[in-house]
């Protein structure tokens, strides 16, 4: 019975979660929830007017765009995630929303840095090589390229529980209502990394790198819920990339009123169904 | 004199500097000092809260005149060493106060995440790729100040020169970046910031405003100051006490 109750509660909280694995011990009164896989589509070295946009996609270039991951109503609903971008260069506010499956995030030729004389100290994690080129969608809004951020504005903070990811090297070694974004896979001709300029010169803060140790549990970003921040998005080869992410956080366990009613209703339904099915002859 | 009002007035003075007591206090979250163009010959140098805590209230999106806002650095922003110490020309072991250039870093300090932005300007209407300029043109305060990021130093006062030519960050229209804002001593600072650019139809546009930053001292310093003030209150109460 207890197990059933827990299952019903968990199912109501994490409808999108397949394998909910919390990165740290669960805080009291919290439950870990994750989205399903979301896939970002990048076109690196893409030239508008020269290269053709794949069917079903809108190319987003030279504008402010955010990967939006709001967590509302106390549950993770991947249908609310997507890309929001300004319509045209110079336009701010408002903008359009696209699902990830229709948004082609462009790294145009101006994002290319190279050929590199050497890989600067501290940047080996990118997978760049001396003599090679690194395509970097820059953290600062430098113009001439996409200005790509991550945004969880609109999150209902009252439904999230504060936790400490214990990752001071990623600016996440303190208690806050964090959202974890975990890298799951990268498909493309080169390596992908997500990083930020640090407080100090030449001390980048690395969140994700497909080059360093492949893709593992360390490839994760912890961002304060409700916030909006910008990053460097680096690629070592031109071409099409698909980057898989999973979004997770600790949600508040619903008040007994809501949870118990839901569980009770589900149990009654379950028992009714069992009784009915027991009484009814099984038809083959 | 009744002691209680005196005590209160001292506390009030302690909490609110003379230059800022009527202004709103920005204490954490995201905000920018921004350059907008409101119409013909009407550049607007302003403070833009976008997901910031102002007067202890969450502000999703609101603009303020420079005179109406105080940017407060909490004692949790105190640090030592690094390039901040170099740019402020202080010893690596000396404490300084710094707003950090990343949201998570600022959130870890429970401090403002403050940037510069020209993202309200339409690029097609402004000259040049790096012709929108944010300059520090005047400065006052109990210590020195530096604005820098991982690419380098843009504004600094420790060199004794504060001019639009020496202390400048060049943008393009639609720009937006975050920085380290470092101060070498607690107290109140006034930063005069001049924004300029060339509008293709209306010519050179410039707007200058002064922003107030309050650097909250470390608990140790604050406690000493508080003790001193309490001592003063006690001293002033004694002559009118019944024991005399």
CSV table of N, CA, C and O in Angstrom, one decimal, chain B residues 49-119:
chain,number,residue,atom,x,y,z
B,49,UNK,N,16.2,47.4,-13.9
B,49,UNK,CA,16.1,46.2,-13.1
B,49,UNK,C,15.3,45.1,-14.0
B,49,UNK,O,14.2,45.4,-14.4
B,50,UNK,N,16.0,43.9,-14.1
B,50,UNK,CA,15.3,42.8,-14.9
B,50,UNK,C,15.5,41.6,-14.1
B,50,UNK,O,16.4,40.8,-14.3
B,51,UNK,N,14.6,41.4,-13.1
B,51,UNK,CA,14.7,40.2,-12.2
B,51,UNK,C,15.6,40.6,-11.1
B,51,UNK,O,16.5,39.8,-10.7
B,52,UNK,N,15.4,41.7,-10.5
B,52,UNK,CA,16.3,42.2,-9.4
B,52,UNK,C,15.5,42.4,-8.1
B,52,UNK,O,14.3,42.5,-8.2
B,53,UNK,N,16.2,42.4,-7.0
B,53,UNK,CA,15.6,42.7,-5.7
B,53,UNK,C,15.9,44.2,-5.5
B,53,UNK,O,17.1,44.6,-5.3
B,54,UNK,N,14.8,45.0,-5.4
B,54,UNK,CA,15.0,46.4,-5.2
B,54,UNK,C,14.0,46.7,-4.0
B,54,UNK,O,12.8,46.4,-4.0
B,55,UNK,N,14.6,47.4,-3.0
B,55,UNK,CA,13.8,47.6,-1.7
B,55,UNK,C,13.1,46.3,-1.2
B,55,UNK,O,11.9,46.3,-0.8
B,56,UNK,N,13.9,45.3,-1.3
B,56,UNK,CA,13.4,44.0,-0.8
B,56,UNK,C,12.3,43.3,-1.6
B,56,UNK,O,11.6,42.4,-1.1
B,57,UNK,N,12.0,43.9,-2.7
B,57,UNK,CA,10.9,43.4,-3.5
B,57,UNK,C,11.4,42.9,-4.9
B,57,UNK,O,12.3,43.6,-5.5
B,58,UNK,N,10.9,41.8,-5.4
B,58,UNK,CA,11.3,41.3,-6.7
B,58,UNK,C,10.8,42.2,-7.8
B,58,UNK,O,9.6,42.5,-7.9
B,59,UNK,N,11.6,42.7,-8.7
B,59,UNK,CA,11.2,43.6,-9.8
B,59,UNK,C,11.6,42.9,-11.1
B,59,UNK,O,12.7,42.7,-11.4
B,60,UNK,N,10.5,42.6,-11.8
B,60,UNK,CA,10.7,41.8,-13.1
B,60,UNK,C,11.3,42.7,-14.2
B,60,UNK,O,12.2,42.3,-14.9
B,61,UNK,N,10.8,43.9,-14.3
B,61,UNK,CA,11.3,44.7,-15.5
B,61,UNK,C,10.8,46.2,-15.2
B,61,UNK,O,9.7,46.5,-15.4
B,62,UNK,N,11.8,47.0,-14.8
B,62,UNK,CA,11.5,48.4,-14.5
B,62,UNK,C,12.7,49.3,-14.6
B,62,UNK,O,13.8,48.9,-14.3
B,63,UNK,N,12.5,50.4,-15.2
B,63,UNK,CA,13.6,51.4,-15.4
B,63,UNK,C,13.6,52.4,-14.3
B,63,UNK,O,12.5,52.8,-13.8
B,64,UNK,N,14.7,52.9,-13.9
B,64,UNK,CA,14.9,53.9,-12.9
B,64,UNK,C,15.8,55.0,-13.3
B,64,UNK,O,16.8,54.7,-14.0
B,65,UNK,N,15.6,56.2,-13.0
B,65,UNK,CA,16.6,57.3,-13.2
B,65,UNK,C,17.8,57.0,-12.3
B,65,UNK,O,17.6,56.4,-11.2
B,66,UNK,N,19.0,57.4,-12.7
B,66,UNK,CA,20.2,57.1,-11.9
B,66,UNK,C,20.1,57.6,-10.5
B,66,UNK,O,20.5,56.9,-9.5
B,67,UNK,N,19.5,58.8,-10.3
B,67,UNK,CA,19.4,59.4,-9.0
B,67,UNK,C,18.5,58.6,-8.0
B,67,UNK,O,18.5,58.9,-6.8
B,68,UNK,N,17.7,57.8,-8.6
B,68,UNK,CA,16.7,57.1,-7.8
B,68,UNK,C,17.1,55.7,-7.3
B,68,UNK,O,16.3,55.0,-6.8
B,69,UNK,N,18.3,55.4,-7.5
B,69,UNK,CA,18.8,54.0,-7.2
B,69,UNK,C,20.1,54.0,-6.5
B,69,UNK,O,21.0,54.9,-6.8
B,70,UNK,N,20.3,53.2,-5.5
B,70,UNK,CA,21.6,52.9,-4.9
B,70,UNK,C,21.9,51.5,-5.1
B,70,UNK,O,21.1,50.6,-4.8
B,71,UNK,N,23.1,51.2,-5.5
B,71,UNK,CA,23.6,49.8,-5.8
B,71,UNK,C,24.4,49.4,-4.5
B,71,UNK,O,25.4,50.1,-4.2
B,72,UNK,N,23.9,48.4,-3.8
B,72,UNK,CA,24.6,48.1,-2.6
B,72,UNK,C,25.4,46.8,-2.7
B,72,UNK,O,24.9,45.8,-3.1
B,73,UNK,N,26.6,46.9,-2.3
B,73,UNK,CA,27.5,45.7,-2.2
B,73,UNK,C,27.5,45.2,-0.8
B,73,UNK,O,27.9,45.9,0.2
B,74,UNK,N,27.0,44.0,-0.6
B,74,UNK,CA,26.9,43.4,0.8
B,74,UNK,C,28.3,43.0,1.3
B,74,UNK,O,29.3,42.9,0.5
B,75,UNK,N,28.4,42.8,2.6
B,75,UNK,CA,29.8,42.4,3.1
B,75,UNK,C,30.2,41.0,2.5
B,75,UNK,O,31.3,40.6,2.5
B,76,UNK,N,29.2,40.2,2.0
B,76,UNK,CA,29.5,38.9,1.4
B,76,UNK,C,30.3,39.1,0.1
B,76,UNK,O,30.8,38.1,-0.4
B,77,UNK,N,30.3,40.3,-0.4
B,77,UNK,CA,31.1,40.5,-1.6
B,77,UNK,C,32.6,40.8,-1.4
B,77,UNK,O,33.3,41.0,-2.3
B,78,UNK,N,33.0,40.8,-0.1
B,78,UNK,CA,34.4,41.0,0.3
B,78,UNK,C,35.2,39.9,-0.2
B,78,UNK,O,34.8,38.7,-0.1
B,79,UNK,N,36.4,40.2,-0.7
B,79,UNK,CA,37.3,39.1,-1.2
B,79,UNK,C,38.8,39.7,-1.1
B,79,UNK,O,39.0,40.8,-0.7
B,80,UNK,N,39.7,38.8,-1.5
B,80,UNK,CA,41.1,39.2,-1.5
B,80,UNK,C,41.8,38.7,-2.8
B,80,UNK,O,41.2,37.7,-3.4
B,81,UNK,N,42.9,39.2,-3.1
B,81,UNK,CA,43.7,38.7,-4.2
B,81,UNK,C,43.1,38.8,-5.6
B,81,UNK,O,42.2,39.5,-5.8
B,82,UNK,N,43.7,38.0,-6.5
B,82,UNK,CA,43.2,38.0,-7.9
B,82,UNK,C,43.6,39.3,-8.6
B,82,UNK,O,44.3,40.2,-8.1
B,83,UNK,N,43.0,39.4,-9.8
B,83,UNK,CA,43.3,40.6,-10.6
B,83,UNK,C,42.7,41.8,-10.1
B,83,UNK,O,43.1,43.0,-10.3
B,84,UNK,N,41.6,41.7,-9.3
B,84,UNK,CA,41.0,42.8,-8.6
B,84,UNK,C,42.0,43.6,-7.8
B,84,UNK,O,42.1,44.8,-7.8
B,85,UNK,N,42.8,42.9,-7.0
B,85,UNK,CA,43.8,43.5,-6.2
B,85,UNK,C,44.8,44.2,-7.0
B,85,UNK,O,45.3,45.3,-6.7
B,86,UNK,N,45.2,43.6,-8.2
B,86,UNK,CA,46.1,44.3,-9.1
B,86,UNK,C,45.6,45.6,-9.6
B,86,UNK,O,46.2,46.6,-9.6
B,87,UNK,N,44.3,45.5,-10.1
B,87,UNK,CA,43.7,46.7,-10.7
B,87,UNK,C,43.4,47.8,-9.7
B,87,UNK,O,43.4,49.0,-10.1
B,88,UNK,N,43.2,47.4,-8.5
B,88,UNK,CA,42.9,48.4,-7.4
B,88,UNK,C,44.2,48.9,-6.8
B,88,UNK,O,44.2,49.8,-6.0
B,89,UNK,N,45.3,48.3,-7.2
B,89,UNK,CA,46.6,48.6,-6.7
B,89,UNK,C,46.7,48.5,-5.1
B,89,UNK,O,47.2,49.4,-4.4
B,90,UNK,N,46.2,47.3,-4.7
B,90,UNK,CA,46.3,47.0,-3.2
B,90,UNK,C,47.1,45.7,-3.1
B,90,UNK,O,47.2,44.9,-4.0
B,91,UNK,N,47.5,45.5,-1.8
B,91,UNK,CA,48.2,44.2,-1.5
B,91,UNK,C,47.3,43.0,-1.8
B,91,UNK,O,46.1,43.1,-1.6
B,92,UNK,N,47.9,41.9,-2.2
B,92,UNK,CA,47.0,40.7,-2.4
B,92,UNK,C,46.3,40.2,-1.2
B,92,UNK,O,45.2,39.5,-1.3
B,93,UNK,N,46.7,40.6,0.0
B,93,UNK,CA,46.1,40.2,1.2
B,93,UNK,C,45.0,41.2,1.6
B,93,UNK,O,44.3,40.9,2.6
B,94,UNK,N,44.9,42.3,1.0
B,94,UNK,CA,44.0,43.3,1.4
B,94,UNK,C,42.6,43.0,0.9
B,94,UNK,O,42.4,42.5,-0.2
B,95,UNK,N,41.6,43.3,1.8
B,95,UNK,CA,40.2,43.0,1.4
B,95,UNK,C,39.7,44.1,0.5
B,95,UNK,O,40.0,45.3,0.6
B,96,UNK,N,38.9,43.6,-0.5
B,96,UNK,CA,38.2,44.6,-1.4
B,96,UNK,C,36.8,44.0,-1.6
B,96,UNK,O,36.6,42.8,-1.3
B,97,UNK,N,35.9,44.8,-2.2
B,97,UNK,CA,34.5,44.4,-2.4
B,97,UNK,C,34.2,44.3,-3.9
B,97,UNK,O,34.5,45.3,-4.6
B,98,UNK,N,33.6,43.2,-4.3
B,98,UNK,CA,33.5,43.1,-5.8
B,98,UNK,C,32.1,42.4,-6.1
B,98,UNK,O,31.7,41.4,-5.6
B,99,UNK,N,31.4,43.0,-7.1
B,99,UNK,CA,30.3,42.4,-7.7
B,99,UNK,C,30.8,41.5,-8.8
B,99,UNK,O,31.7,41.9,-9.5
B,100,UNK,N,30.3,40.3,-8.9
B,100,UNK,CA,30.9,39.3,-9.8
B,100,UNK,C,30.1,39.3,-11.2
B,100,UNK,O,29.0,39.7,-11.3
B,101,UNK,N,30.8,38.8,-12.2
B,101,UNK,CA,30.3,38.9,-13.6
B,101,UNK,C,29.4,37.7,-14.0
B,101,UNK,O,29.0,37.7,-15.2
B,102,UNK,N,29.1,36.8,-13.1
B,102,UNK,CA,28.1,35.7,-13.5
B,102,UNK,C,27.0,35.7,-12.5
B,102,UNK,O,27.1,36.0,-11.3
B,103,UNK,N,25.8,35.2,-13.0
B,103,UNK,CA,24.6,35.2,-12.2
B,103,UNK,C,24.8,34.3,-11.0
B,103,UNK,O,24.5,34.7,-9.8
B,104,UNK,N,25.4,33.1,-11.2
B,104,UNK,CA,25.6,32.2,-10.1
B,104,UNK,C,26.6,32.7,-9.1
B,104,UNK,O,26.4,32.5,-7.9
B,105,UNK,N,27.7,33.4,-9.6
B,105,UNK,CA,28.6,33.9,-8.7
B,105,UNK,C,28.0,35.0,-7.8
B,105,UNK,O,28.2,35.1,-6.6
B,106,UNK,N,27.2,35.9,-8.5
B,106,UNK,CA,26.5,37.0,-7.7
B,106,UNK,C,25.5,36.4,-6.8
B,106,UNK,O,25.4,36.9,-5.6
B,107,UNK,N,24.8,35.3,-7.2
B,107,UNK,CA,23.8,34.7,-6.3
B,107,UNK,C,24.5,34.1,-5.1
B,107,UNK,O,24.0,34.1,-4.0
B,108,UNK,N,25.7,33.5,-5.3
B,108,UNK,CA,26.4,32.9,-4.2
B,108,UNK,C,26.8,33.9,-3.2
B,108,UNK,O,26.8,33.6,-2.0
B,109,UNK,N,27.0,35.2,-3.6
B,109,UNK,CA,27.3,36.3,-2.7
B,109,UNK,C,26.1,37.0,-2.2
B,109,UNK,O,26.2,37.9,-1.4
B,110,UNK,N,24.9,36.6,-2.7
B,110,UNK,CA,23.7,37.3,-2.5
B,110,UNK,C,23.9,38.8,-2.8
B,110,UNK,O,23.5,39.7,-2.0
B,111,UNK,N,24.4,39.1,-3.9
B,111,UNK,CA,24.8,40.4,-4.3
B,111,UNK,C,24.3,40.8,-5.7
B,111,UNK,O,23.9,39.9,-6.4
B,112,UNK,N,24.3,42.0,-6.1
B,112,UNK,CA,23.8,42.4,-7.4
B,112,UNK,C,24.6,41.8,-8.5
B,112,UNK,O,25.8,41.5,-8.4
B,113,UNK,N,23.9,41.4,-9.6
B,113,UNK,CA,24.5,40.9,-10.8
B,113,UNK,C,24.3,42.1,-11.8
B,113,UNK,O,23.2,42.2,-12.5
B,114,UNK,N,25.3,42.9,-11.9
B,114,UNK,CA,25.1,44.2,-12.6
B,114,UNK,C,25.9,44.2,-13.9
B,114,UNK,O,27.1,43.9,-13.9
B,115,UNK,N,25.3,44.6,-15.0
B,115,UNK,CA,25.9,44.7,-16.3
B,115,UNK,C,25.8,46.1,-16.9
B,115,UNK,O,25.2,47.0,-16.3
B,116,UNK,N,26.4,46.2,-18.1
B,116,UNK,CA,26.2,47.4,-18.9
B,116,UNK,C,25.5,46.9,-20.2
B,116,UNK,O,25.7,45.8,-20.7
B,117,UNK,N,24.5,47.7,-20.7
B,117,UNK,CA,23.7,47.3,-21.8
B,117,UNK,C,23.4,48.4,-22.8
B,117,UNK,O,23.1,49.5,-22.3
B,118,UNK,N,23.5,48.1,-24.0
B,118,UNK,CA,23.0,49.1,-25.1
B,118,UNK,C,22.0,48.4,-25.9
B,118,UNK,O,21.8,48.7,-27.1
B,119,UNK,N,21.4,47.4,-25.3
B,119,UNK,CA,20.5,46.5,-26.1
B,119,UNK,C,19.2,47.2,-26.5
B,119,UNK,O,18.4,46.6,-27.2
